[in-house]
PDB file of C-alpha atoms in Angstrom:
ATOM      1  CA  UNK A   1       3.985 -17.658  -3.160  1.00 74.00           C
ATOM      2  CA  UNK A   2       1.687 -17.286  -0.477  1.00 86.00           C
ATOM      3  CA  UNK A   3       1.624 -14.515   2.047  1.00 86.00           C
ATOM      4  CA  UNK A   4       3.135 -16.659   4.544  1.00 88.00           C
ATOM      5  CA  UNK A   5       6.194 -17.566   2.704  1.00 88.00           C
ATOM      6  CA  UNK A   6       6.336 -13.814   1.694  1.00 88.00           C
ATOM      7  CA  UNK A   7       6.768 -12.828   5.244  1.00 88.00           C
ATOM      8  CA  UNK A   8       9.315 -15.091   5.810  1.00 89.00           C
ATOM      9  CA  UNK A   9      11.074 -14.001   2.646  1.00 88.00           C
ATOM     10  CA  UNK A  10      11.082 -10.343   3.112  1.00 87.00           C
ATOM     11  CA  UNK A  11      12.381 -11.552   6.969  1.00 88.00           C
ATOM     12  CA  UNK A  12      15.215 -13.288   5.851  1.00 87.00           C
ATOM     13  CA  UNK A  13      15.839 -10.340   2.740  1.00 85.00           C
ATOM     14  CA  UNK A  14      15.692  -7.469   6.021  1.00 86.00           C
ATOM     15  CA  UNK A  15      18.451  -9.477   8.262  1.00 86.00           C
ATOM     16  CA  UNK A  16      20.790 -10.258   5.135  1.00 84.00           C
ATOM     17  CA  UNK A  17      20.403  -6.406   3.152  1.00 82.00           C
ATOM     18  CA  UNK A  18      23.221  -3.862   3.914  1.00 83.00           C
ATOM     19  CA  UNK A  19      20.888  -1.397   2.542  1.00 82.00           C
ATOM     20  CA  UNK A  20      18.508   0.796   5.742  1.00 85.00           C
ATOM     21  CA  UNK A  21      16.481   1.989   3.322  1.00 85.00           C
ATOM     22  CA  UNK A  22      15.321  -1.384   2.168  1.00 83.00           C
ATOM     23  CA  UNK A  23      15.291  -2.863   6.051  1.00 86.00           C
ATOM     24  CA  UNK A  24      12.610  -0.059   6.263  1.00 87.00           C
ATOM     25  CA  UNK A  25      11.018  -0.654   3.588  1.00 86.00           C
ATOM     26  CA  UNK A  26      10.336  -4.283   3.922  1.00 87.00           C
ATOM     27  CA  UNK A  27       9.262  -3.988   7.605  1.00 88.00           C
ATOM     28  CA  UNK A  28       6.814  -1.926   5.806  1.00 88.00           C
ATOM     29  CA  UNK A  29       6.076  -4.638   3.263  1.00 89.00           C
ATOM     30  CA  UNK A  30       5.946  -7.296   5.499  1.00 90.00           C
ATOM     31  CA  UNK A  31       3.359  -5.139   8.413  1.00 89.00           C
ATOM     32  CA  UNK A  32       1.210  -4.735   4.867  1.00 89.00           C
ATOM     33  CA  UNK A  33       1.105  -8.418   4.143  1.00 90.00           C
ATOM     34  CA  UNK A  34       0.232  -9.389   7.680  1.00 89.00           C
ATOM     35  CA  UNK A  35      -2.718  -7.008   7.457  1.00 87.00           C
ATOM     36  CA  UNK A  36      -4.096  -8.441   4.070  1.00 87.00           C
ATOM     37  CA  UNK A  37      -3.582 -12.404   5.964  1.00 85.00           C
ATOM     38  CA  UNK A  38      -6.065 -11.283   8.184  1.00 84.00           C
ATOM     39  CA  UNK A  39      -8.772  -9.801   5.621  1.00 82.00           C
ATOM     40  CA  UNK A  40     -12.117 -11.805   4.983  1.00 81.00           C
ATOM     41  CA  UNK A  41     -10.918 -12.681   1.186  1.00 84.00           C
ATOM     42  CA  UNK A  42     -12.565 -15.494  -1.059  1.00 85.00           C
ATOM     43  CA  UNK A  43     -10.418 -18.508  -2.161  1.00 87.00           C
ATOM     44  CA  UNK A  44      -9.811 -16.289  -5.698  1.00 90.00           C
ATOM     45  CA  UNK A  45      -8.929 -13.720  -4.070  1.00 87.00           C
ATOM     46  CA  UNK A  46      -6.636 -15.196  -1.972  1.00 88.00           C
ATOM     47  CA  UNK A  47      -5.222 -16.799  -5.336  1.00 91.00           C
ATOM     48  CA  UNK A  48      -4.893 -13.722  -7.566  1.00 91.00           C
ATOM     49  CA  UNK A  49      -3.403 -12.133  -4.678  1.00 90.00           C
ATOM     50  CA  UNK A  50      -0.791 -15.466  -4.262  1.00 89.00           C
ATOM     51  CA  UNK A  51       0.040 -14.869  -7.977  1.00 91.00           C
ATOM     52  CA  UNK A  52       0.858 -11.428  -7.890  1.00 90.00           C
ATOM     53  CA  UNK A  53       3.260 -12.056  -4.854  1.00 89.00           C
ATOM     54  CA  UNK A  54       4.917 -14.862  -7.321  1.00 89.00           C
ATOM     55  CA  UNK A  55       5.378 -12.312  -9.644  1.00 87.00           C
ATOM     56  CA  UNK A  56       6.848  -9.605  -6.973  1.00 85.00           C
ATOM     57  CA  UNK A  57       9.396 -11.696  -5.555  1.00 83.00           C
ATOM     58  CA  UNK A  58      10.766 -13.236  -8.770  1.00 82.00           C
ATOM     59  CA  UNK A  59      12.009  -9.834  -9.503  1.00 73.00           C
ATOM     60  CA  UNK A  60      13.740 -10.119  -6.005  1.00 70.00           C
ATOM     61  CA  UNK A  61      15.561 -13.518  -6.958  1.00 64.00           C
ATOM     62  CA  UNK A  62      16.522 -11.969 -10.216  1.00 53.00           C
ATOM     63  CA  UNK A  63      17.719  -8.712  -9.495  1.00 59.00           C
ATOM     64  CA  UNK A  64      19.334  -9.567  -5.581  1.00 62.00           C
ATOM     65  CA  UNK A  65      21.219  -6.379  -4.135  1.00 65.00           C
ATOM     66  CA  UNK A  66      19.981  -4.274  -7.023  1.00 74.00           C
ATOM     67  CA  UNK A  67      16.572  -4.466  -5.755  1.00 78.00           C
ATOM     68  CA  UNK A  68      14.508  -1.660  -4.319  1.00 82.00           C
ATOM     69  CA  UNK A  69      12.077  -2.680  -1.766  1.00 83.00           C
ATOM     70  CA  UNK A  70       9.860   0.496  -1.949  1.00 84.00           C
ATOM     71  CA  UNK A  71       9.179   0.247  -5.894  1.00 85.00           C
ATOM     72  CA  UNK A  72       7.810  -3.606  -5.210  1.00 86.00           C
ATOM     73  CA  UNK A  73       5.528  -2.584  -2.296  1.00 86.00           C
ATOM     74  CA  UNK A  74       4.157   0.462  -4.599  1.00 87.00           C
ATOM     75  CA  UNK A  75       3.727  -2.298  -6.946  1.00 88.00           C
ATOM     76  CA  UNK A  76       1.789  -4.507  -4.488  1.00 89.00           C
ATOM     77  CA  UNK A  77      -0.171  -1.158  -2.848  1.00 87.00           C
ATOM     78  CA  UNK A  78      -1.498  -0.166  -6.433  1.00 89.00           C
ATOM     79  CA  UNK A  79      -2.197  -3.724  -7.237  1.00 90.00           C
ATOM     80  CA  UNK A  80      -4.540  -3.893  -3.984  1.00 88.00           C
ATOM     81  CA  UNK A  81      -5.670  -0.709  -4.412  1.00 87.00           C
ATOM     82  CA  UNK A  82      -7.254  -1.767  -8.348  1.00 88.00           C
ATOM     83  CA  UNK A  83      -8.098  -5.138  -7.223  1.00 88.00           C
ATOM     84  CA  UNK A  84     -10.010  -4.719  -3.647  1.00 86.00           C
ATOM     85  CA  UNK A  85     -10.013  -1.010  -3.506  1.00 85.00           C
ATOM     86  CA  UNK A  86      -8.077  -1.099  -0.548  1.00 84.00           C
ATOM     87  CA  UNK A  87      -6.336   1.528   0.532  1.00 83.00           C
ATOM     88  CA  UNK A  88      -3.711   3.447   2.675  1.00 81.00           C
ATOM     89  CA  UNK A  89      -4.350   5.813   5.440  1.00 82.00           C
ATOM     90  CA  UNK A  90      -5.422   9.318   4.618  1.00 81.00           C
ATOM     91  CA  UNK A  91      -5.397   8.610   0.633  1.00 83.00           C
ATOM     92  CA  UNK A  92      -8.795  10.466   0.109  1.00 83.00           C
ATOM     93  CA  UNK A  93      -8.247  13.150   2.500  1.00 84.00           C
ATOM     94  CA  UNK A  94      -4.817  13.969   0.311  1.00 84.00           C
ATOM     95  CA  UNK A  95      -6.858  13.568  -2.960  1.00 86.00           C
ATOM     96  CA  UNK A  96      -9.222  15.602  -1.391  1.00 87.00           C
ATOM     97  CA  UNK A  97      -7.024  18.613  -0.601  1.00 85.00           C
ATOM     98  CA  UNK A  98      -5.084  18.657  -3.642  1.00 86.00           C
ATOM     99  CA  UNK A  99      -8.223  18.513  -6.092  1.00 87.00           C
ATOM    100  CA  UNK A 100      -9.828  21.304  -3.704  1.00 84.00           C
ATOM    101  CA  UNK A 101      -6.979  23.590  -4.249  1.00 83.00           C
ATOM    102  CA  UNK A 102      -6.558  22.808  -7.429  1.00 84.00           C
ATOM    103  CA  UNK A 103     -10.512  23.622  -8.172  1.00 82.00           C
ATOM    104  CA  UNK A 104     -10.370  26.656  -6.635  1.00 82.00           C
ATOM    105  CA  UNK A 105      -6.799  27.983  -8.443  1.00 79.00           C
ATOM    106  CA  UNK A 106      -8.603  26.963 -12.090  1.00 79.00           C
ATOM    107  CA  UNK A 107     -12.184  28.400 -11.043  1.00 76.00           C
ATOM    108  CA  UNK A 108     -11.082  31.436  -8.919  1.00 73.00           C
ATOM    109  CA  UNK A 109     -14.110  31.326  -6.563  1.00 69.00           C
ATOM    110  CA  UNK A 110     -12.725  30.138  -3.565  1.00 66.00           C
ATOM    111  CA  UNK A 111      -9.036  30.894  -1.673  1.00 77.00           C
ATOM    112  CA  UNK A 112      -6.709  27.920  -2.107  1.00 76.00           C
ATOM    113  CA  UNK A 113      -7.134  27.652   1.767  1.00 80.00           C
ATOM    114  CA  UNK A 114     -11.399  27.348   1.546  1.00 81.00           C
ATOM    115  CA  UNK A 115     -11.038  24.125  -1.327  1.00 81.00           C
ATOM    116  CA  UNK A 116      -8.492  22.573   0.564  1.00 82.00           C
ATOM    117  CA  UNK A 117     -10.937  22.420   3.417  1.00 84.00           C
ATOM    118  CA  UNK A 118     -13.734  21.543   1.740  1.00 84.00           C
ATOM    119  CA  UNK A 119     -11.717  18.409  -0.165  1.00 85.00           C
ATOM    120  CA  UNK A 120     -10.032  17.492   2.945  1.00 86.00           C
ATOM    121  CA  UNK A 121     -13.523  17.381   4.628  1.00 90.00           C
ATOM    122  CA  UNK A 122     -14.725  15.202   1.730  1.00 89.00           C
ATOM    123  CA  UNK A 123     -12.009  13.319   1.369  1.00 88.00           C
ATOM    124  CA  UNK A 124     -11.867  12.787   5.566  1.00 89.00           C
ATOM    125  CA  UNK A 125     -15.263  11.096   4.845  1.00 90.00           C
ATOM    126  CA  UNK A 126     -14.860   9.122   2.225  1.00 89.00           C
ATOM    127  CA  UNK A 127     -11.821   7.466   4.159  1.00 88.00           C
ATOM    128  CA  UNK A 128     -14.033   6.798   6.985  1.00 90.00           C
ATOM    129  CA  UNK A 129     -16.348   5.074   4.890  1.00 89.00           C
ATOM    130  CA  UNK A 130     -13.209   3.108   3.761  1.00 86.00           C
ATOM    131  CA  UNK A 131     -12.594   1.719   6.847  1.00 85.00           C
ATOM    132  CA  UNK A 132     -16.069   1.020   8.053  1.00 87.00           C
ATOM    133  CA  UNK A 133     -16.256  -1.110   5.079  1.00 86.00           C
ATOM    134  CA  UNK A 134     -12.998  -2.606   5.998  1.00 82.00           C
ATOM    135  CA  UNK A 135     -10.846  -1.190   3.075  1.00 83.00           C
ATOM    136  CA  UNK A 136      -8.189   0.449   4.319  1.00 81.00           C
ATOM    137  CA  UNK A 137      -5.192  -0.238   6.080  1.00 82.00           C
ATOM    138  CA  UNK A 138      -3.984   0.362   9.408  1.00 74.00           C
ATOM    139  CA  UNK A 139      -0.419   0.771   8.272  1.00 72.00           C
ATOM    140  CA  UNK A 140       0.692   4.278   8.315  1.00 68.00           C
ATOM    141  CA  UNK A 141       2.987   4.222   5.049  1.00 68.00           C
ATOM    142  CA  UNK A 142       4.300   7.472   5.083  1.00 61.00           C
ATOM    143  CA  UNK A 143       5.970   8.380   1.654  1.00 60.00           C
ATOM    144  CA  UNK A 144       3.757   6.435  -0.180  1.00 56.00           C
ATOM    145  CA  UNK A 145       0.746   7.526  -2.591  1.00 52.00           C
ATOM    146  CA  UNK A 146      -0.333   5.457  -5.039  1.00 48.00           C
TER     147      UNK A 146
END
């Protein structure tokens, strides 16, 4: 399926579901996928990203009303996340702050409140150098951390 159709599909699945938890969630999906459309990938890339869509939305025909909409984005988010190493807003600076605390709980050196600054700083960076190199979306998912 390509992202195209996707759209489409997760269009038509937001104006048929009962469910406002899975309207949300595929707005979501579908604001994701018009990001990656617009990303400078390869023919493969494009592909392998094409197949793993195929694979998403077969679980949607399969499992219709039963389906949750926020489990199959995670799904796509981790898969773009291993693949490209793109990834959503603010995940190093919350990878950051919880590794700083939790340095400074097992080593006792610093307050919890000093290595959550110093991680968030680090982390703050490192997503900046995420998005100068064009690897993280503009999205804000809140709720989601993969």
């Amino acid at each position: 399926m390509e992202i195209s159709q996707a759209i489409d599909f997760l269009n038509d699945f937001r104006t048929k579901t009962e469910n406002s938890k899975n309207k949300n969630n595929s707005e979501k999906f579908v604001r994701v996928l018009e990001e990656i459309k617009y990303k400078n990938f390869n023919e493969l890339q494009i592909q392998r990203v094409n197949s793993e869509l195929n694979m998403i939305f077969k679980s949607f025909e399969i499992e219709k009303e039963k389906i949750n909409v926020k489990n199959e984005l995670s799904k796509f988010l981790r898969f773009l996340k291993s693949e490209f190493s793109i990834i959503i807003p603010n995940y190093n600076l919350y990878i950051g702050m919880m590794v700083g605390v939790l340095a400074s709980i097992l080593f006792g050196m610093l307050t919890a409140l000093i290595g959550c600054l110093i991680g968030g700083a680090i982390g703050y960076f490192l997503d900046r150098k995420a998005e100068n190199e064009n690897r993280k979306l503009k999205t804000e998912l809140d709720n989601f951390f993969c």
